PDB file of C-alpha atoms in Angstrom:
ATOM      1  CA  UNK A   1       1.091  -2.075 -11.245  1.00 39.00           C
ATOM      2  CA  UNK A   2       4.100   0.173 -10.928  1.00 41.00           C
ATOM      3  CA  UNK A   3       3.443   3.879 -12.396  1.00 47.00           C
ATOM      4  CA  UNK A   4       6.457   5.342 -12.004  1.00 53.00           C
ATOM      5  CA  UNK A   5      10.385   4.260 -13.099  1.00 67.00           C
ATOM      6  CA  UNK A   6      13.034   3.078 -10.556  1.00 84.00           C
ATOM      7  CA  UNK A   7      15.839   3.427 -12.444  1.00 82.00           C
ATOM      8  CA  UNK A   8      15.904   7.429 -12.778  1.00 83.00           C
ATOM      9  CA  UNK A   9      16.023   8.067  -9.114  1.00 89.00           C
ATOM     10  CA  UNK A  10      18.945   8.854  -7.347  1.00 91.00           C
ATOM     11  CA  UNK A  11      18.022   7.912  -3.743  1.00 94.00           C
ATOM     12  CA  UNK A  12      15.817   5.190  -1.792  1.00 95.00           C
ATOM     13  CA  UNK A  13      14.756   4.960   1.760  1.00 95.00           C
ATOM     14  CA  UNK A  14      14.554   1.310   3.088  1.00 96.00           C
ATOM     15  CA  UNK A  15      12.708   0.120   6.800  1.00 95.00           C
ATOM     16  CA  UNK A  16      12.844   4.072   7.399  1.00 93.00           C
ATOM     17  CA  UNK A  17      16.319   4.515   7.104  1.00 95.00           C
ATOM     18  CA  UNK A  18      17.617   6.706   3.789  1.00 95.00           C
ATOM     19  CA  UNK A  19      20.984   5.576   1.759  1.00 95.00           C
ATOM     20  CA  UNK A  20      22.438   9.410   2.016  1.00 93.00           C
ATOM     21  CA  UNK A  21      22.954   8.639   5.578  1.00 94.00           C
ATOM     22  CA  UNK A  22      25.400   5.126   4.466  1.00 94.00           C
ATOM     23  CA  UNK A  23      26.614   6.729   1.079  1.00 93.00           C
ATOM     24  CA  UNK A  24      24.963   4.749  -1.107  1.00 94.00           C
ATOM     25  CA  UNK A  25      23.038   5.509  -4.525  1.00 93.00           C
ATOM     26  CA  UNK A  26      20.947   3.806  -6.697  1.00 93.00           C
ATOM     27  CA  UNK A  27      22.406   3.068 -10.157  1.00 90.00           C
ATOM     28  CA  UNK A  28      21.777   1.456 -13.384  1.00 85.00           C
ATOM     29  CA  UNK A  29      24.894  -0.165 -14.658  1.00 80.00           C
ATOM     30  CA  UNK A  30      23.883  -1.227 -17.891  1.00 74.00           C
ATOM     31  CA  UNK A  31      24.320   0.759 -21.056  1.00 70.00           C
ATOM     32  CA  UNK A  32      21.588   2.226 -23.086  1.00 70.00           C
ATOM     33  CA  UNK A  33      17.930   2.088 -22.559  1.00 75.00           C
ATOM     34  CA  UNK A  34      17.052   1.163 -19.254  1.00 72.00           C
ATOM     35  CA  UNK A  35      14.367  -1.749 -18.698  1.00 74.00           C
ATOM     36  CA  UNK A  36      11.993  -1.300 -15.984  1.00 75.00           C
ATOM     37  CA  UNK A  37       9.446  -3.638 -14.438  1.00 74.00           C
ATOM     38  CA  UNK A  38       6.090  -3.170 -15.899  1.00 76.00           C
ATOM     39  CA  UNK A  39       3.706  -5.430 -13.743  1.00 77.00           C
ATOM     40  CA  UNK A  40       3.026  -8.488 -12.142  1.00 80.00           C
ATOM     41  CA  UNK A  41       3.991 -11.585 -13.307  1.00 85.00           C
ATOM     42  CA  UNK A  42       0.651 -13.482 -14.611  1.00 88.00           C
ATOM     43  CA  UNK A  43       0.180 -17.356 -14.609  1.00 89.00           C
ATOM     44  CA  UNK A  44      -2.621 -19.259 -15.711  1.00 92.00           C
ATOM     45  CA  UNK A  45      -4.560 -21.630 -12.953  1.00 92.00           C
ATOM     46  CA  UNK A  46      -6.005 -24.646 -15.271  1.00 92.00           C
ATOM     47  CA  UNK A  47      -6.386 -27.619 -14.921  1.00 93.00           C
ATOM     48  CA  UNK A  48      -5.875 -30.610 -17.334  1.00 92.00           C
ATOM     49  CA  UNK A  49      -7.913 -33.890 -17.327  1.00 92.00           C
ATOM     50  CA  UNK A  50      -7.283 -37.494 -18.643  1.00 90.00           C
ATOM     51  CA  UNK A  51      -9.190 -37.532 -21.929  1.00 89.00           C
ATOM     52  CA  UNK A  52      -9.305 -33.826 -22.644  1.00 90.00           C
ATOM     53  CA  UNK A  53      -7.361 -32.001 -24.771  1.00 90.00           C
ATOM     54  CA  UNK A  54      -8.196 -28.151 -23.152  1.00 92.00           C
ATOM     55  CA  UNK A  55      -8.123 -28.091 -19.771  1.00 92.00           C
ATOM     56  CA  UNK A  56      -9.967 -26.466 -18.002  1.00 92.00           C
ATOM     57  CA  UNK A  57      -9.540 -22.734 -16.711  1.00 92.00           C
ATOM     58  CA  UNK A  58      -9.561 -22.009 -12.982  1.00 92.00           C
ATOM     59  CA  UNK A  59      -8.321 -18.197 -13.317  1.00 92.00           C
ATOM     60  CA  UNK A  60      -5.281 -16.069 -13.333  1.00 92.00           C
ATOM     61  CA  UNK A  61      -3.118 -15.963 -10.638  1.00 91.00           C
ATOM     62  CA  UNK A  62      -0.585 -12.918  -9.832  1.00 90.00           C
ATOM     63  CA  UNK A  63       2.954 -12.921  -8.599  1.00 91.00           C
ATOM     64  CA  UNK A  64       4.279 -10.665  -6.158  1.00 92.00           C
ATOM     65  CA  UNK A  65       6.471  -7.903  -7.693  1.00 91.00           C
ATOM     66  CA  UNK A  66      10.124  -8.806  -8.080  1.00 92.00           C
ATOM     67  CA  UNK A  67      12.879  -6.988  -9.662  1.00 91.00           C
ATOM     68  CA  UNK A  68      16.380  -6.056  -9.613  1.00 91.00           C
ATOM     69  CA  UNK A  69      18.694  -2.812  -8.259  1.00 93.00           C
ATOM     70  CA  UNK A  70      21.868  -2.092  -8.322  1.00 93.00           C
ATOM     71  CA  UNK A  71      23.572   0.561  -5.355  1.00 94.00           C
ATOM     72  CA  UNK A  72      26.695   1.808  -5.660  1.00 94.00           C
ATOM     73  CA  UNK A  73      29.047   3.143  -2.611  1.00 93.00           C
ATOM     74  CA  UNK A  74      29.874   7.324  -3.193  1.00 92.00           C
ATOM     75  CA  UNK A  75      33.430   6.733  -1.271  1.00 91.00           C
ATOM     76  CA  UNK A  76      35.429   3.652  -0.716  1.00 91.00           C
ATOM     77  CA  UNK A  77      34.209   1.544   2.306  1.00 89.00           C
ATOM     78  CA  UNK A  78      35.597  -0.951   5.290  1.00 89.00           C
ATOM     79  CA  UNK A  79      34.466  -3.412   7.020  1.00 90.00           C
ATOM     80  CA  UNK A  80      32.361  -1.615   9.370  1.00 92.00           C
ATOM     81  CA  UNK A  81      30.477   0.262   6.439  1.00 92.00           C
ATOM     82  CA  UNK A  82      29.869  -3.228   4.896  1.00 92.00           C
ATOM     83  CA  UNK A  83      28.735  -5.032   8.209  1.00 93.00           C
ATOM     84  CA  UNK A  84      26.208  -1.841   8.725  1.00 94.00           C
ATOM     85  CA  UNK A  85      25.046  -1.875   5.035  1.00 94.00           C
ATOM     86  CA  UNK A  86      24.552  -5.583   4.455  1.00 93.00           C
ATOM     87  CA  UNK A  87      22.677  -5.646   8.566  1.00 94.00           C
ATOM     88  CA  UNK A  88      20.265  -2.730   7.010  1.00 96.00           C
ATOM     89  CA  UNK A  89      19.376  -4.349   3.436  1.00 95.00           C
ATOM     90  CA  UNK A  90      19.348  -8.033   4.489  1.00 93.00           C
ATOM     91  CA  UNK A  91      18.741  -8.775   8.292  1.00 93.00           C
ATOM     92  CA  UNK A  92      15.021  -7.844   8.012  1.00 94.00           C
ATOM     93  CA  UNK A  93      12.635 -11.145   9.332  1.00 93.00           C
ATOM     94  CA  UNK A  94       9.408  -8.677   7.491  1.00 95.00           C
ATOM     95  CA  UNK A  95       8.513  -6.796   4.597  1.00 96.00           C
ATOM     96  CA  UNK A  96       9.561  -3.554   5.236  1.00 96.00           C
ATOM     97  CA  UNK A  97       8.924  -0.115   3.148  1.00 95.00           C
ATOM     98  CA  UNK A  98      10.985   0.851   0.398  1.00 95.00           C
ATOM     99  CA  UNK A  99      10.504   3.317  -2.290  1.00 94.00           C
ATOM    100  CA  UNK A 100      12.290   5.743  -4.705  1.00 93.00           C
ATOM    101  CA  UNK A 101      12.905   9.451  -4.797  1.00 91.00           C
ATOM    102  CA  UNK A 102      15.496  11.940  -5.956  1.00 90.00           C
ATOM    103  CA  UNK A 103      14.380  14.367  -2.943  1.00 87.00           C
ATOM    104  CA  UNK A 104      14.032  13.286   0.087  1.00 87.00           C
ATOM    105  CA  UNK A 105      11.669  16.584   0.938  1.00 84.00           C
ATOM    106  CA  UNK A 106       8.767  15.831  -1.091  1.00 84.00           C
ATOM    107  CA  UNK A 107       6.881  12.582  -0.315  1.00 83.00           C
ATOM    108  CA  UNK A 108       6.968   9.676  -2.171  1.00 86.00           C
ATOM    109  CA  UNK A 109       4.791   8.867  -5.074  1.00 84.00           C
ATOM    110  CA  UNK A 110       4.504   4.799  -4.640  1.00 88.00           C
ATOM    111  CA  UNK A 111       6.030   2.732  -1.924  1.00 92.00           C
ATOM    112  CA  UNK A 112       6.678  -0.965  -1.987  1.00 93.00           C
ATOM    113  CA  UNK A 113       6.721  -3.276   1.022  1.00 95.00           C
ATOM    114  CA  UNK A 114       9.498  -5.717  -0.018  1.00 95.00           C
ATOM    115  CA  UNK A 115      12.841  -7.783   1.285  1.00 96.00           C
ATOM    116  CA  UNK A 116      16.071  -7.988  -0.394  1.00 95.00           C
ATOM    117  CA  UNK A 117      16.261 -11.838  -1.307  1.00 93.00           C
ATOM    118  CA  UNK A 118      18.312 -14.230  -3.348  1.00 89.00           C
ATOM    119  CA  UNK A 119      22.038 -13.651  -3.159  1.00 90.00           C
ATOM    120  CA  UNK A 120      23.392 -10.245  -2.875  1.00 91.00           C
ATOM    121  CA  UNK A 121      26.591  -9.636  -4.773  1.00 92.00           C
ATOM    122  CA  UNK A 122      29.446  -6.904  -3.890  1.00 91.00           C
ATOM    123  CA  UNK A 123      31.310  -6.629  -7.217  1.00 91.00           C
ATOM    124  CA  UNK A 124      34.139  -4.158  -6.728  1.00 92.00           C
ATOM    125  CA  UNK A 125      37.864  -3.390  -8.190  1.00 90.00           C
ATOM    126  CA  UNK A 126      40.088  -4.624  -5.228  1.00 89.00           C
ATOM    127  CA  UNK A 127      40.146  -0.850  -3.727  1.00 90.00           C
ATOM    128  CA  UNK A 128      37.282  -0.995  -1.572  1.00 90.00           C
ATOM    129  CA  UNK A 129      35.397   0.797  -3.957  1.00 91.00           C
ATOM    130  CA  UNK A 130      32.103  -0.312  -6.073  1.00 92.00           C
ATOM    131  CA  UNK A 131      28.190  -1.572  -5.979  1.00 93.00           C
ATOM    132  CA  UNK A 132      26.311  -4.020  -5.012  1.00 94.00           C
ATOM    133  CA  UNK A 133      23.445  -5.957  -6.786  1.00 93.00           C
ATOM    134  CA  UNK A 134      20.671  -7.168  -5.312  1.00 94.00           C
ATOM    135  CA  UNK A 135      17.057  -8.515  -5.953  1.00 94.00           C
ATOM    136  CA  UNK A 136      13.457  -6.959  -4.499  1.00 94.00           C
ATOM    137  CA  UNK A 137      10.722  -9.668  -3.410  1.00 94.00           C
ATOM    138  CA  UNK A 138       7.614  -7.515  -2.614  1.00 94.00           C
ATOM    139  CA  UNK A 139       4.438  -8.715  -0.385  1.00 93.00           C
ATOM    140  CA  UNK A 140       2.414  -8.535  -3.310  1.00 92.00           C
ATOM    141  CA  UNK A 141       1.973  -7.885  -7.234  1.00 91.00           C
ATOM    142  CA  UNK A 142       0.996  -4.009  -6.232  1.00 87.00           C
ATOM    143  CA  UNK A 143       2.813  -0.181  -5.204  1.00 87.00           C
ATOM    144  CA  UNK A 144       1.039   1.457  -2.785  1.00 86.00           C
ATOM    145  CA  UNK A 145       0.238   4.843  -2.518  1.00 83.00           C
ATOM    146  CA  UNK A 146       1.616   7.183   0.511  1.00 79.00           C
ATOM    147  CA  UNK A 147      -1.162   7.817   3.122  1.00 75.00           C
ATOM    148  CA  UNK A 148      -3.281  11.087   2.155  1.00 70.00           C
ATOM    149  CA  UNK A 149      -4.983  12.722   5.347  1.00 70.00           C
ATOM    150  CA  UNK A 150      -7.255  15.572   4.806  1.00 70.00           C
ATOM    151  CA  UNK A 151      -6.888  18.831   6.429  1.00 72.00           C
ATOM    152  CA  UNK A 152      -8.949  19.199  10.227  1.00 72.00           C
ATOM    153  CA  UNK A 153     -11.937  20.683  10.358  1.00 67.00           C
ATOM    154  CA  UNK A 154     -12.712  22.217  13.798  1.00 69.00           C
ATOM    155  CA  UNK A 155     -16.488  22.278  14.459  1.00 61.00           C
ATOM    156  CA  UNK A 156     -17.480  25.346  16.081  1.00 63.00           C
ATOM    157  CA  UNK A 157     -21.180  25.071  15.981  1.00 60.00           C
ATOM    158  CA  UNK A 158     -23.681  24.601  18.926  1.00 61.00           C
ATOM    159  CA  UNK A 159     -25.101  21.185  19.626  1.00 57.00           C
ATOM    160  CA  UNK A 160     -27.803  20.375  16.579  1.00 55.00           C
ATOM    161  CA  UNK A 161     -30.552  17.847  17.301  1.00 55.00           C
ATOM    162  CA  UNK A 162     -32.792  16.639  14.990  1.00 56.00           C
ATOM    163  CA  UNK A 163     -35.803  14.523  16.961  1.00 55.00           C
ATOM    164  CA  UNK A 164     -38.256  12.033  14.842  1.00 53.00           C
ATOM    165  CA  UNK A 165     -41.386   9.900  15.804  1.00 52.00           C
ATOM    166  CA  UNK A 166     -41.445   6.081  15.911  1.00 49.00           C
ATOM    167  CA  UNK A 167     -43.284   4.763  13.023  1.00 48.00           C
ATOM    168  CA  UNK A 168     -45.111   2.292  15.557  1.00 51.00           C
ATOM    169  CA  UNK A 169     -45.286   3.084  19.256  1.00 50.00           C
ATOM    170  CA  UNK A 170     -44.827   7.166  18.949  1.00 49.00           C
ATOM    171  CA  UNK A 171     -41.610   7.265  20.702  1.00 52.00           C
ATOM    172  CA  UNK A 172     -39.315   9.816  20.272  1.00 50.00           C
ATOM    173  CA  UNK A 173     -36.030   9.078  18.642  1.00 51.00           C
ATOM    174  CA  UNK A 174     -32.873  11.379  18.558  1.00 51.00           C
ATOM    175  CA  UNK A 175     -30.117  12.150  16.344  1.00 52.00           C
ATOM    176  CA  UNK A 176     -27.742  14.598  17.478  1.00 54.00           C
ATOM    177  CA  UNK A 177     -24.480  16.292  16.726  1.00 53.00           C
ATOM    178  CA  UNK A 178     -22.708  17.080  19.783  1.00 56.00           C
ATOM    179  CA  UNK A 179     -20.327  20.160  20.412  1.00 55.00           C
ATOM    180  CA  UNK A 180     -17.062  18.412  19.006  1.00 58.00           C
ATOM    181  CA  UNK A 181     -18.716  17.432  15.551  1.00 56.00           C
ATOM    182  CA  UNK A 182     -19.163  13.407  16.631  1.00 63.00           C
ATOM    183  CA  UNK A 183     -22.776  12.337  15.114  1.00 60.00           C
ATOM    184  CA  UNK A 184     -24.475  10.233  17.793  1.00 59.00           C
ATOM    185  CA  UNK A 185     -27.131   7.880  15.861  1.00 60.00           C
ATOM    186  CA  UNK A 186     -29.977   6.192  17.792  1.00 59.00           C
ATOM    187  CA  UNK A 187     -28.806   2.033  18.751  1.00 59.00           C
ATOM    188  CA  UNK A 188     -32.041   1.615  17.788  1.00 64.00           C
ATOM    189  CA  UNK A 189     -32.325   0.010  14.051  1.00 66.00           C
ATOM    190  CA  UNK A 190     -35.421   0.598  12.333  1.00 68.00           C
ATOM    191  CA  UNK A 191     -36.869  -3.415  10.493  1.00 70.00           C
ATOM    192  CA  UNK A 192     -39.405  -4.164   8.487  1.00 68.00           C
ATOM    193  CA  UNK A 193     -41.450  -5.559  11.974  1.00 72.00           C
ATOM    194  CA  UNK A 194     -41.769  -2.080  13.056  1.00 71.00           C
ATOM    195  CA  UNK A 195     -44.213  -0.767  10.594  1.00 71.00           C
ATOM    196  CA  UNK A 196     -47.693  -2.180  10.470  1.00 71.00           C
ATOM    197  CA  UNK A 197     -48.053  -5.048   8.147  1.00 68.00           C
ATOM    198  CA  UNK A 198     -50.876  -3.336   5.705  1.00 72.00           C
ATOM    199  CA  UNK A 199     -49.453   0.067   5.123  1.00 71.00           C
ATOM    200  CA  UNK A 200     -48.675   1.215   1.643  1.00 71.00           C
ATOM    201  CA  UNK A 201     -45.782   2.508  -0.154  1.00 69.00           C
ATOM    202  CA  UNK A 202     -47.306   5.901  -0.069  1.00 69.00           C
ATOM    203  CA  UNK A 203     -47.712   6.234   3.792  1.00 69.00           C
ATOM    204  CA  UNK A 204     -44.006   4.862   4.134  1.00 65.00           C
ATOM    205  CA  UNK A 205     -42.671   7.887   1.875  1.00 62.00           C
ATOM    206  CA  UNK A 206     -44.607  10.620   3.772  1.00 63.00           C
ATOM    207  CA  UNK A 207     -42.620   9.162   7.277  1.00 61.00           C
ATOM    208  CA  UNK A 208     -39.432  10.205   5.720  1.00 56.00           C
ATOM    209  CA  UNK A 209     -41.022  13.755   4.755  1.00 54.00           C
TER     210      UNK A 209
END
């Protein structure tokens, strides 16, 4: 579901490559209150039967996201701004990312994957000057969130081994965390075979203790 509006931001980025660098903004051209998408489109997956009035419901099924932008040039173009424009929006074989922002130094708070699809349209006023409208087809009916990484932790802590018995033959098994952090668990995986078939519940807790 999309959590944020389109229509307010000034800027998008598209397979990596911003529209400040080809002049271009994002614009709403219609007057008033602006209409955003809201969600998925939702269909019903039934299925009717000679005979029977209700049919019979299979589940819901959920359309990638689709919706419509509008970008406008900031200067008058030529031909060579329009062959680089419509080669970045359209000649894409893959969904590529795209998302909104109105600075370009903060990361973005939801990304699509999408393609530009359908029939682009340059409306302009004969002076090489005006926008052009086209339609989003995304891989899915979901945003995605950017890619959160957690700050590194540098383990700087001698080697800590922790040895335990066998339930069954006495051996010693090892667990051990090495010098660089990395937990190195026994291959060794403990079944139900390994303990002897008539011990209790109350012997099995005091193995773990």
């Amino acid at each position: 579901m999309i959590q944020i509006t389109i229509r307010d931001s000034l800027y998008f980025s598209f397979a990596g490559e911003k529209s400040i660098n080809y002049g271009i903004l994002n614009v709403t051209i219609n007057n008033g209150m602006q209409e955003e998408p809201l969600s998925y489109t939702r269909t019903i997956d039934e299925v009717s039967t000679k005979g029977r009035d209700r049919p019979y419901f299979q589940g819901i099924k959920k359309e990638p996201l689709k919706f419509n932008v509008s970008f406008a040039f900031e200067e008058s173009w030529d031909e060579q701004k329009i062959r680089e424009v419509t080669r970045w929006l359209t000649e894409h074989d893959y969904y590529q990312e795209l998302y909104f922002t109105n600075d370009f130094g903060i990361d973005p708070e939801r990304i699509y994957y999408a393609l530009f699809v359908d029939d682009p349209v340059l409306i302009h006023n004969s002076l090489k000057q005006g926008y052009i409208n086209l339609s989003v087809r995304c891989d899915g009916p979901y945003s995605y969130s950017p890619v959160m990484t957690s700050r590194l932790y540098i383990w700087d802590q001698e080697k800590y081994s922790s040895t335990t018995s066998n339930f069954q033959d006495g051996d010693k098994k090892s667990v051990v965390l090495d010098t660089d952090g990395s937990l190195i668990l026994n291959p060794h995986k403990t079944k139900w075979s390994d303990f002897p078939y008539d011990m209790k519940w109350s012997e099995l807790d005091q193995l773990f203790t």
